[in-house]
GROMACS .gro file of C-alpha atoms in nm:
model
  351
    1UNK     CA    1  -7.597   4.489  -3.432
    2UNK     CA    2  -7.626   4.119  -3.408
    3UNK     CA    3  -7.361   3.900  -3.236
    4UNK     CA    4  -7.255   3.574  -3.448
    5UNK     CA    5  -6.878   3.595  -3.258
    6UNK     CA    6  -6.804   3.306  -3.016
    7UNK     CA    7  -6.766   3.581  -2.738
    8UNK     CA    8  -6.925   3.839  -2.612
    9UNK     CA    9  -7.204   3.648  -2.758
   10UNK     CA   10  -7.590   3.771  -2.776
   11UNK     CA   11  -7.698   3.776  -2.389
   12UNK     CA   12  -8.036   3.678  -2.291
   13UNK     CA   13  -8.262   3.886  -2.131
   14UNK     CA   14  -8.260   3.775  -1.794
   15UNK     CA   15  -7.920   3.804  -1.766
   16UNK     CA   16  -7.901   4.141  -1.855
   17UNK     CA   17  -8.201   4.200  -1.606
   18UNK     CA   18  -7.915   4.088  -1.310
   19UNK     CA   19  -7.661   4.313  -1.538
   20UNK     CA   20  -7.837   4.613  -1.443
   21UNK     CA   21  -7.880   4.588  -1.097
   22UNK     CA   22  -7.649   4.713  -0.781
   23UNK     CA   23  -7.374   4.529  -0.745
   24UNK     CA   24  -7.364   4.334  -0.363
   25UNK     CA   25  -7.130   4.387  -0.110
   26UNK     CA   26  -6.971   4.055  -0.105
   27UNK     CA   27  -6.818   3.979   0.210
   28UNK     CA   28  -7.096   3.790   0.384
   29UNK     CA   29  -7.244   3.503   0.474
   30UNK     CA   30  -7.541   3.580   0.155
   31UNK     CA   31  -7.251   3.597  -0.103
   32UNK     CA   32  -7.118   3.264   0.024
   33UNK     CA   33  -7.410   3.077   0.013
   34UNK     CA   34  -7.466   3.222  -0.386
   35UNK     CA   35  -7.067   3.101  -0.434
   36UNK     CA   36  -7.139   2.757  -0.311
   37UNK     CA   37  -7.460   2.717  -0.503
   38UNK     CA   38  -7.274   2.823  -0.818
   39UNK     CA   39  -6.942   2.541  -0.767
   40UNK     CA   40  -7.220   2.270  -0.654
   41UNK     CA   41  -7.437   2.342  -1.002
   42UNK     CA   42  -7.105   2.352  -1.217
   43UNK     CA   43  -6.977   2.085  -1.073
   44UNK     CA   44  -7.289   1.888  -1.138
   45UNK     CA   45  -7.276   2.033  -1.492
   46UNK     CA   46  -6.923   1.936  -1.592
   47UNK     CA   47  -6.956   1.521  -1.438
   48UNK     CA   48  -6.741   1.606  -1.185
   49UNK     CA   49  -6.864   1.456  -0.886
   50UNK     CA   50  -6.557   1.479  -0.641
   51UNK     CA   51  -6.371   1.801  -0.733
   52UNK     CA   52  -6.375   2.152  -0.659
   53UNK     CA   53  -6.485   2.453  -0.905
   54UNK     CA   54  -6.295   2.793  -0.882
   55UNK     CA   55  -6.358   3.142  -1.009
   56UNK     CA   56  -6.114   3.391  -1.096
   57UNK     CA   57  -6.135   3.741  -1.183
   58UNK     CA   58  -5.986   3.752  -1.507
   59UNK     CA   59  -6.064   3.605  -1.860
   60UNK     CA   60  -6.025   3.251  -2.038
   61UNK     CA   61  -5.617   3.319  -2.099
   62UNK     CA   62  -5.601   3.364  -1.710
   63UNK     CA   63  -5.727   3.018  -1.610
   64UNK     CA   64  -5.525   2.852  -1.863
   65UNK     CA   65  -5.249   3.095  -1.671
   66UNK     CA   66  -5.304   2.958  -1.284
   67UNK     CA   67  -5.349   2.577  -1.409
   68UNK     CA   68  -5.012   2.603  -1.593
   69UNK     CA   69  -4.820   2.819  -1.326
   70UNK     CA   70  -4.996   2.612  -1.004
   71UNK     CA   71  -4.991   2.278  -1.124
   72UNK     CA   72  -4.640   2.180  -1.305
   73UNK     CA   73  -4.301   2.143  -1.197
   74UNK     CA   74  -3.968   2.186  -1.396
   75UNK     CA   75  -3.948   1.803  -1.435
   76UNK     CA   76  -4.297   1.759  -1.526
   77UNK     CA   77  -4.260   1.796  -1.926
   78UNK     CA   78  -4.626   1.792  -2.131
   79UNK     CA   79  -4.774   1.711  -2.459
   80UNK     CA   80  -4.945   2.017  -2.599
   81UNK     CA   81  -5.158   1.995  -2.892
   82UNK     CA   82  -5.095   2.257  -3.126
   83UNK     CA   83  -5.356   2.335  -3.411
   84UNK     CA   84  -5.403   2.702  -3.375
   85UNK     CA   85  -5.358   3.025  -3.165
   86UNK     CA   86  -5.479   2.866  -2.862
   87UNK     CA   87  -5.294   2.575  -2.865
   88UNK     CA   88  -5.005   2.847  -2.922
   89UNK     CA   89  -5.108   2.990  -2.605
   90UNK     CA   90  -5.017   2.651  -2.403
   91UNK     CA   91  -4.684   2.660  -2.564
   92UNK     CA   92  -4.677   2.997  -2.454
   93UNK     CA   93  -4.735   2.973  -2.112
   94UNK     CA   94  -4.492   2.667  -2.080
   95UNK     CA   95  -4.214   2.801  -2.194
   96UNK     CA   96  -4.284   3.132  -1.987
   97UNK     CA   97  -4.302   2.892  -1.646
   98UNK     CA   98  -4.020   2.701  -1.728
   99UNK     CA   99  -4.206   2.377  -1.809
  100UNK     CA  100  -4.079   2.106  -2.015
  101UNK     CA  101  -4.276   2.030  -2.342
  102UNK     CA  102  -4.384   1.846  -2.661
  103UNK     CA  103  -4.574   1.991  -2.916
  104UNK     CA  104  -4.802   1.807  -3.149
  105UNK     CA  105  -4.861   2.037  -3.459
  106UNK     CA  106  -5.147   2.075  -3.687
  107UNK     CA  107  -5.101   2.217  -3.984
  108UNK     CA  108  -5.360   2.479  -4.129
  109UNK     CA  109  -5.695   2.281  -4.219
  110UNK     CA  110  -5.522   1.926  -4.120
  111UNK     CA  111  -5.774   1.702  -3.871
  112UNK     CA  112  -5.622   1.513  -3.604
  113UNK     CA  113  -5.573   1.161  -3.655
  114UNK     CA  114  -5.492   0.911  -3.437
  115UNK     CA  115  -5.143   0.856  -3.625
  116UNK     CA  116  -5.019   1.201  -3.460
  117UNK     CA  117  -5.075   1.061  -3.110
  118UNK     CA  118  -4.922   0.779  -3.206
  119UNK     CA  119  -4.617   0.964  -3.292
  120UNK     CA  120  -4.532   1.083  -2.905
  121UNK     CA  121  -4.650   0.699  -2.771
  122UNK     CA  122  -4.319   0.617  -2.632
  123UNK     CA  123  -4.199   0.953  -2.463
  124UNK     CA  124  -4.255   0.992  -2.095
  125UNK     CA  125  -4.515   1.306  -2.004
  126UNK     CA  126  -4.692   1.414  -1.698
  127UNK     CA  127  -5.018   1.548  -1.894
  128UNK     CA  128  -5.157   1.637  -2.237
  129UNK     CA  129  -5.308   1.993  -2.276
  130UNK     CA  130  -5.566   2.060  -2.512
  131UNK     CA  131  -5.802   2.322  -2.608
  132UNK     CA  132  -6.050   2.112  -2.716
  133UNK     CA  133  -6.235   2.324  -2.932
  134UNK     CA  134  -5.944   2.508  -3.109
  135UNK     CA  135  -6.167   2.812  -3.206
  136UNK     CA  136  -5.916   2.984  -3.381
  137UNK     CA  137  -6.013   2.730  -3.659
  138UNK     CA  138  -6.305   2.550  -3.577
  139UNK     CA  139  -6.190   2.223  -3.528
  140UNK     CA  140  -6.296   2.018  -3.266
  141UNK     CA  141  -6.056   1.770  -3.102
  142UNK     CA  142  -6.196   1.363  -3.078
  143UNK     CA  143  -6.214   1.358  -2.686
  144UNK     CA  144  -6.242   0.978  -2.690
  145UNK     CA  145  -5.921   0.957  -2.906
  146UNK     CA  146  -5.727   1.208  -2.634
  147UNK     CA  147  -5.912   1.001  -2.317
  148UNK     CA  148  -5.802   0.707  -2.410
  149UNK     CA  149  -5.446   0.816  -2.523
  150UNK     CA  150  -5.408   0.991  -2.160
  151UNK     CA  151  -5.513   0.658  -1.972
  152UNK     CA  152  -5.327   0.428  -2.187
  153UNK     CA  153  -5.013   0.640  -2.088
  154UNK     CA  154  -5.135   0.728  -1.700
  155UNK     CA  155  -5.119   1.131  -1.803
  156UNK     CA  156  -5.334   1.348  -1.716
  157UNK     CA  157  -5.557   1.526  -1.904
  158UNK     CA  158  -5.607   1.919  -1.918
  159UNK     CA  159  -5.886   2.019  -2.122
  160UNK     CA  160  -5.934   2.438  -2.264
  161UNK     CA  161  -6.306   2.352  -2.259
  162UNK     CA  162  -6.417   2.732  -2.311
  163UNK     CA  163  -6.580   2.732  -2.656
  164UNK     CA  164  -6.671   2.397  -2.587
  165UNK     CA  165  -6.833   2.351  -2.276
  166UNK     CA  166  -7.257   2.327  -2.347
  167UNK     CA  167  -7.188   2.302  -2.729
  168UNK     CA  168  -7.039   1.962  -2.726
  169UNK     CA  169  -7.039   1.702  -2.514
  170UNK     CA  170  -6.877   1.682  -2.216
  171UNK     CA  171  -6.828   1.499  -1.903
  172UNK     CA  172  -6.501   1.546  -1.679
  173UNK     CA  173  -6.538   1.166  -1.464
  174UNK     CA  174  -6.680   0.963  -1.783
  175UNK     CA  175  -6.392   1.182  -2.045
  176UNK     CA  176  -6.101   1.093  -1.762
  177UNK     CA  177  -6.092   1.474  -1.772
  178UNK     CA  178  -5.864   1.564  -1.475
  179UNK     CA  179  -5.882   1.994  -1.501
  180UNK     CA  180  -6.135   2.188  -1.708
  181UNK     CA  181  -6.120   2.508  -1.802
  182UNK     CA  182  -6.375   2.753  -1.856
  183UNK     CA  183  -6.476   3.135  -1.944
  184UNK     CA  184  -6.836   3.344  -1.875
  185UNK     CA  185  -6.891   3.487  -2.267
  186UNK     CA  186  -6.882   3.203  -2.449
  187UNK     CA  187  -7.217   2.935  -2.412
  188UNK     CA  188  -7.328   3.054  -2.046
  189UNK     CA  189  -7.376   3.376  -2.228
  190UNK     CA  190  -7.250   3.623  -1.943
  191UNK     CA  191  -7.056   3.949  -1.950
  192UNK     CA  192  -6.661   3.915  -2.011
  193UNK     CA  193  -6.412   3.868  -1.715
  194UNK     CA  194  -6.530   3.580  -1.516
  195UNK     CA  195  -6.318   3.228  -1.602
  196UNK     CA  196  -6.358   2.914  -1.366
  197UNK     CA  197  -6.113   2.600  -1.336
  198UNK     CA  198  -6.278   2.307  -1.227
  199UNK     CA  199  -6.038   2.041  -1.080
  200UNK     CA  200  -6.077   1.668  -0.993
  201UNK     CA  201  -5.994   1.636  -0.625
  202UNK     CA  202  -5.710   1.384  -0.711
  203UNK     CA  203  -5.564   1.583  -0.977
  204UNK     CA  204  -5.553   1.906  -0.675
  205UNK     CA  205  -5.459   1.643  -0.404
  206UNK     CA  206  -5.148   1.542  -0.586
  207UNK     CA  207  -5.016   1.825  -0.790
  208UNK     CA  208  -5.213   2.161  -0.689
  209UNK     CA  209  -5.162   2.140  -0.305
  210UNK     CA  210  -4.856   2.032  -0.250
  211UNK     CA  211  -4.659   2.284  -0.516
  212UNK     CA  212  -4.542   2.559  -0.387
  213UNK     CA  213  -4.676   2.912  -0.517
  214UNK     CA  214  -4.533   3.067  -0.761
  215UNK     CA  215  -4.801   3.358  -0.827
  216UNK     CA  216  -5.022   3.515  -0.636
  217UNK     CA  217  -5.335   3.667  -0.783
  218UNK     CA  218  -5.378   3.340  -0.988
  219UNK     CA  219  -5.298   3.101  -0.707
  220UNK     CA  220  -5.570   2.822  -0.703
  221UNK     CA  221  -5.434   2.706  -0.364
  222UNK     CA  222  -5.548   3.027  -0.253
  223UNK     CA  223  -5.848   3.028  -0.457
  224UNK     CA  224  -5.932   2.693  -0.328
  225UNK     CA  225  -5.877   2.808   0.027
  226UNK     CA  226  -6.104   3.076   0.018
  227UNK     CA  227  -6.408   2.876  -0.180
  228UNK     CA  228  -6.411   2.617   0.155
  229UNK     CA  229  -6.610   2.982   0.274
  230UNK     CA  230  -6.755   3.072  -0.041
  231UNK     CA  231  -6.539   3.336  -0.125
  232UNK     CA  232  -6.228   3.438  -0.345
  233UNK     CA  233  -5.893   3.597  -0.236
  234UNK     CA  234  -5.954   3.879  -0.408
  235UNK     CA  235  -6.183   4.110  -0.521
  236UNK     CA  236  -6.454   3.892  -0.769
  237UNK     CA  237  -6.618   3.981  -1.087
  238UNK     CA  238  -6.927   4.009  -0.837
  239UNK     CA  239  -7.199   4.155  -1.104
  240UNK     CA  240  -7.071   3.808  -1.347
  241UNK     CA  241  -7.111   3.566  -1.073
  242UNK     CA  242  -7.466   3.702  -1.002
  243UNK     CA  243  -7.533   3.665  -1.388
  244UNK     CA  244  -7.390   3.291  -1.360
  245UNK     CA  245  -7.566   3.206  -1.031
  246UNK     CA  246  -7.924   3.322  -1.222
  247UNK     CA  247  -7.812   3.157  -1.522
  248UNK     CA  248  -7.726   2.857  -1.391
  249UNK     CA  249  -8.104   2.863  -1.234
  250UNK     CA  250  -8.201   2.812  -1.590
  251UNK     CA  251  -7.971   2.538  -1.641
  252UNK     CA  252  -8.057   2.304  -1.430
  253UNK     CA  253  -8.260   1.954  -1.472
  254UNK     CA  254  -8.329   1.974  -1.830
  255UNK     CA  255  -8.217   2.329  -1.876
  256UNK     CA  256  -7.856   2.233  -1.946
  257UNK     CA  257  -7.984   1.916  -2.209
  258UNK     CA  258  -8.204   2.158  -2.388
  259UNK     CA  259  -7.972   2.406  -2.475
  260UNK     CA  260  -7.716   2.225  -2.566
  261UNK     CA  261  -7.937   2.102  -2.864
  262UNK     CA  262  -8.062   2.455  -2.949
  263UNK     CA  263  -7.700   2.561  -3.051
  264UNK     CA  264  -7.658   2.209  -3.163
  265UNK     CA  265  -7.970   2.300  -3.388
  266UNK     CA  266  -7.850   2.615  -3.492
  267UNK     CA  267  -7.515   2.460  -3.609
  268UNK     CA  268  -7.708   2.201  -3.788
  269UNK     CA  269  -7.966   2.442  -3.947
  270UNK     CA  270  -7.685   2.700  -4.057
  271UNK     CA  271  -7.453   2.473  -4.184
  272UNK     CA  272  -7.733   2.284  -4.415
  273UNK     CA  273  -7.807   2.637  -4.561
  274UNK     CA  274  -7.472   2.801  -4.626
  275UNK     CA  275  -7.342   2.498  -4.782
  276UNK     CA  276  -7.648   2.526  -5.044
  277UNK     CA  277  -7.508   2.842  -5.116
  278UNK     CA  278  -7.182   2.664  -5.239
  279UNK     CA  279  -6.976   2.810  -4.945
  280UNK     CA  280  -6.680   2.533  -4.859
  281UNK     CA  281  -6.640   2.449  -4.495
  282UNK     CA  282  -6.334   2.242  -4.384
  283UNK     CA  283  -6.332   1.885  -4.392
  284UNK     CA  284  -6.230   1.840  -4.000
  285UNK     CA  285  -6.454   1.778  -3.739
  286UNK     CA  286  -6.661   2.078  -3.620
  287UNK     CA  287  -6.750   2.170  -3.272
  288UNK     CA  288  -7.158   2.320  -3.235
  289UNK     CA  289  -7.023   2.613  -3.112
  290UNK     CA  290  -6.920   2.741  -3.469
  291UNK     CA  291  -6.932   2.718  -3.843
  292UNK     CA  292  -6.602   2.801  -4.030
  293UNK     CA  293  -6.637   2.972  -4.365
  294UNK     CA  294  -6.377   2.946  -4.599
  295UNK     CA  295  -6.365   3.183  -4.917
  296UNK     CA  296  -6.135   3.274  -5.176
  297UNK     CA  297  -5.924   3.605  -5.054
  298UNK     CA  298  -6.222   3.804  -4.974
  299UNK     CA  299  -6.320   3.691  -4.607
  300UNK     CA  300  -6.281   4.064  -4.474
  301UNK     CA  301  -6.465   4.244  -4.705
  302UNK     CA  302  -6.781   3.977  -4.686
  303UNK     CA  303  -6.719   4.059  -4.338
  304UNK     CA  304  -6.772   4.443  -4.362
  305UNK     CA  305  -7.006   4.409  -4.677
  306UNK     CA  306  -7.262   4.178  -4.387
  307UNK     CA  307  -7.171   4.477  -4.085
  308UNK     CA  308  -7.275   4.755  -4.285
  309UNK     CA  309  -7.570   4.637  -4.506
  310UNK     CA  310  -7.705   4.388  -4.255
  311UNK     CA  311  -7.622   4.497  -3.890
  312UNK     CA  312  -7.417   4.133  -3.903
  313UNK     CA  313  -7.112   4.075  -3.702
  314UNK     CA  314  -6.904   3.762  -3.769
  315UNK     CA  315  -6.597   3.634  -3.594
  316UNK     CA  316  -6.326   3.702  -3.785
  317UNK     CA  317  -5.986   3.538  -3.827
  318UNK     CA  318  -5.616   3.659  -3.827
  319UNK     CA  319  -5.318   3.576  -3.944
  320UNK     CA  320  -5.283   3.331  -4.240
  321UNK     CA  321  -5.673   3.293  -4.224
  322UNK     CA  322  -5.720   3.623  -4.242
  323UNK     CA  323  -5.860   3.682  -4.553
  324UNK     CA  324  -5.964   3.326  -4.567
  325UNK     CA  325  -6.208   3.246  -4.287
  326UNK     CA  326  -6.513   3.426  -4.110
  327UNK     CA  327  -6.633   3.219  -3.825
  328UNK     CA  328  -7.004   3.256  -3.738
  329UNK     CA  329  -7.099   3.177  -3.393
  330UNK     CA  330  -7.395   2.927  -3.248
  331UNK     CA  331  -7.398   3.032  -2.888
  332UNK     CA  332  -7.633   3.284  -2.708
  333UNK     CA  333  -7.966   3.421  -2.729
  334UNK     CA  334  -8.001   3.339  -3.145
  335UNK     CA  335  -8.274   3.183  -3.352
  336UNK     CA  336  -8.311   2.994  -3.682
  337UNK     CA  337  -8.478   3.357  -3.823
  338UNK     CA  338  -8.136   3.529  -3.760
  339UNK     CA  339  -7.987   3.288  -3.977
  340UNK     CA  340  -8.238   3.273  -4.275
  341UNK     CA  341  -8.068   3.671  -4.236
  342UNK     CA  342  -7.752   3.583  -4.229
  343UNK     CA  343  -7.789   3.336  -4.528
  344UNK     CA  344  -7.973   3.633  -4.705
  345UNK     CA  345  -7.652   3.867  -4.641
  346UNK     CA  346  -7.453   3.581  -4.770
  347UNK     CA  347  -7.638   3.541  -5.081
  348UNK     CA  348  -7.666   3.912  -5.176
  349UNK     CA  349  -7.250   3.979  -5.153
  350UNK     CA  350  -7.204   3.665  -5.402
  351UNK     CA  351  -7.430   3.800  -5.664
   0.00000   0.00000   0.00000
């Protein structure tokens, strides 16, 4: 079966070389050293040159979690931007914790414009959070438009970077990006359960360190803490953090530049095709890490027509989208070939 989801994605082969090997005990000074080489190469990955990177044991919806419940206060109301089930999932959180907030809504389809910032100019917030891919839909968020809305109004800016992150562009110090969030199964391509928050030293200076604890497992002052030695509080996903710490091996110097335009040539290469077979995609902007398909009531059973007769898994959509939209994935271990398939799976169902 071949993976065009957005996560688990089609692993490479090296990594599942690490996946298949004894786990490490962990509690040494070797571990450490592998944990500090891993926050020194993400840092350098996300352009964050003074901050700290942390990894938690527990998937995307977890990070979002401990920067929600370890960085705001009662009085410290937000601006969440709503456009899909993520977004949702800030809203979510929020009003779980107790923590004042604005939502900017999207409707299904609808782009962001700079009108709808302009809509919330004149209210008072601490920060804006943002998944900036939402991948529920596809759309992909104007980061300029957000960075400069954020330092216009001195907020910060907390950025859902999970689909994103390698796909797009994407630099925390030149984006004004204060937190970024992160998950292993998207574009590093690694088993699911590993998520990382990677903070601007200011940002955990000022409202991380001196808040006082409200959780435990997803504490990043304890997190924090612990990575001064190189290790978590807890337990780690230990074989995922050997799969990142080999991955990001491959990532480095030009590693990280060249495969960000191998999905970005994927996208490209898909989308030119699929259109051609007069599929509609939306009109919004689209992130590299997938290609939305829109179709006319039938999006599940193209979905199970391209699983059974082709071996093809797509990313499909719930709710209102349901039977709308199949998303097809650009991250991972793909080539151009698997797409002339997919195209050819496409083609056959609309005959």
């Amino acid at each position: 079966m071949k993976l065009f989801t957005v996560g688990p994605v089609e692993m490479y082969p090296e990594t599942l070389q690490v996946s298949g090997t004894q786990l490490p005990y962990f509690r040494n000074d070797e571990f450490s050293s592998i944990m500090k080489e891993n926050e020194q190469q993400l840092l350098t990955l996300c352009g964050c040159r003074k901050g700290r990177a942390l990894f938690l044991c527990g998937s995307g919806s977890a990070a979002m979690e401990a920067v929600v419940a370890c960085s705001f206060r009662r009085q410290d109301k937000v601006l969440i931007l709503r456009g899909g089930s993520f977004g949702e999932r800030f809203v979510q959180l929020c009003r779980i914790y107790g923590i004042p907030y604005d939502e900017l809504c999207l409707q299904e389809l609808e782009a962001l414009r700079k009108e709808h910032l302009d809509a919330f100019f004149q209210n008072e917030y601490c920060a804006l959070l943002v998944n900036l891919h939402e991948t529920s839909t596809g759309q992909l968020y104007d980061i300029q438009l957000l960075s400069a809305f954020t330092k216009a109004k001195n907020m910060y800016l907390i950025v859902d970077a999970i689909s994103s992150f390698m796909a797009d562009p994407l630099d925390m110090d030149q984006m004004g990006i204060d937190v970024l969030i992160l998950s292993s199964q998207k574009a590093l391509a690694l088993s699911c359960g590993l998520s990382m928050v990677v903070l601007q030293e200011s940002f955990y200076r000022d409202m991380v360190e001196p808040k006082d604890d409200i959780c435990l497992y997803l504490s990043l002052k304890e997190h924090a803490r612990n990575m001064e030695r190189g290790q978590t509080p807890n337990t780690p996903a230990v074989g995922i953090l050997m799969e990142l710490h080999e991955r990001l091996q491959h990532l480095q110097g030009d590693g990280f530049v060249l495969e960000q335009q191998r999905i970005a040539t994927r996208a490209a290469y898909f989308r030119s095709r699929v259109q051609k077979l007069g599929i509609q995609l939306p009109h919004f902007p689209l992130s590299n890490a997938l290609t939305p398909l829109l179709f006319d009531g039938d999006a599940q059973k193209v979905y199970q027509f391209l699983k059974k007769n082709y071996a093809i898994t797509l990313t499909p959509s719930g709710g209102a989208m349901r039977e709308r939209m199949l998303r097809v994935g650009h991250l991972g271990n793909l080539k151009l070939c698997d797409y002339d398939a997919l195209c050819d799976g496409l083609r056959e169902y609309g005959k």
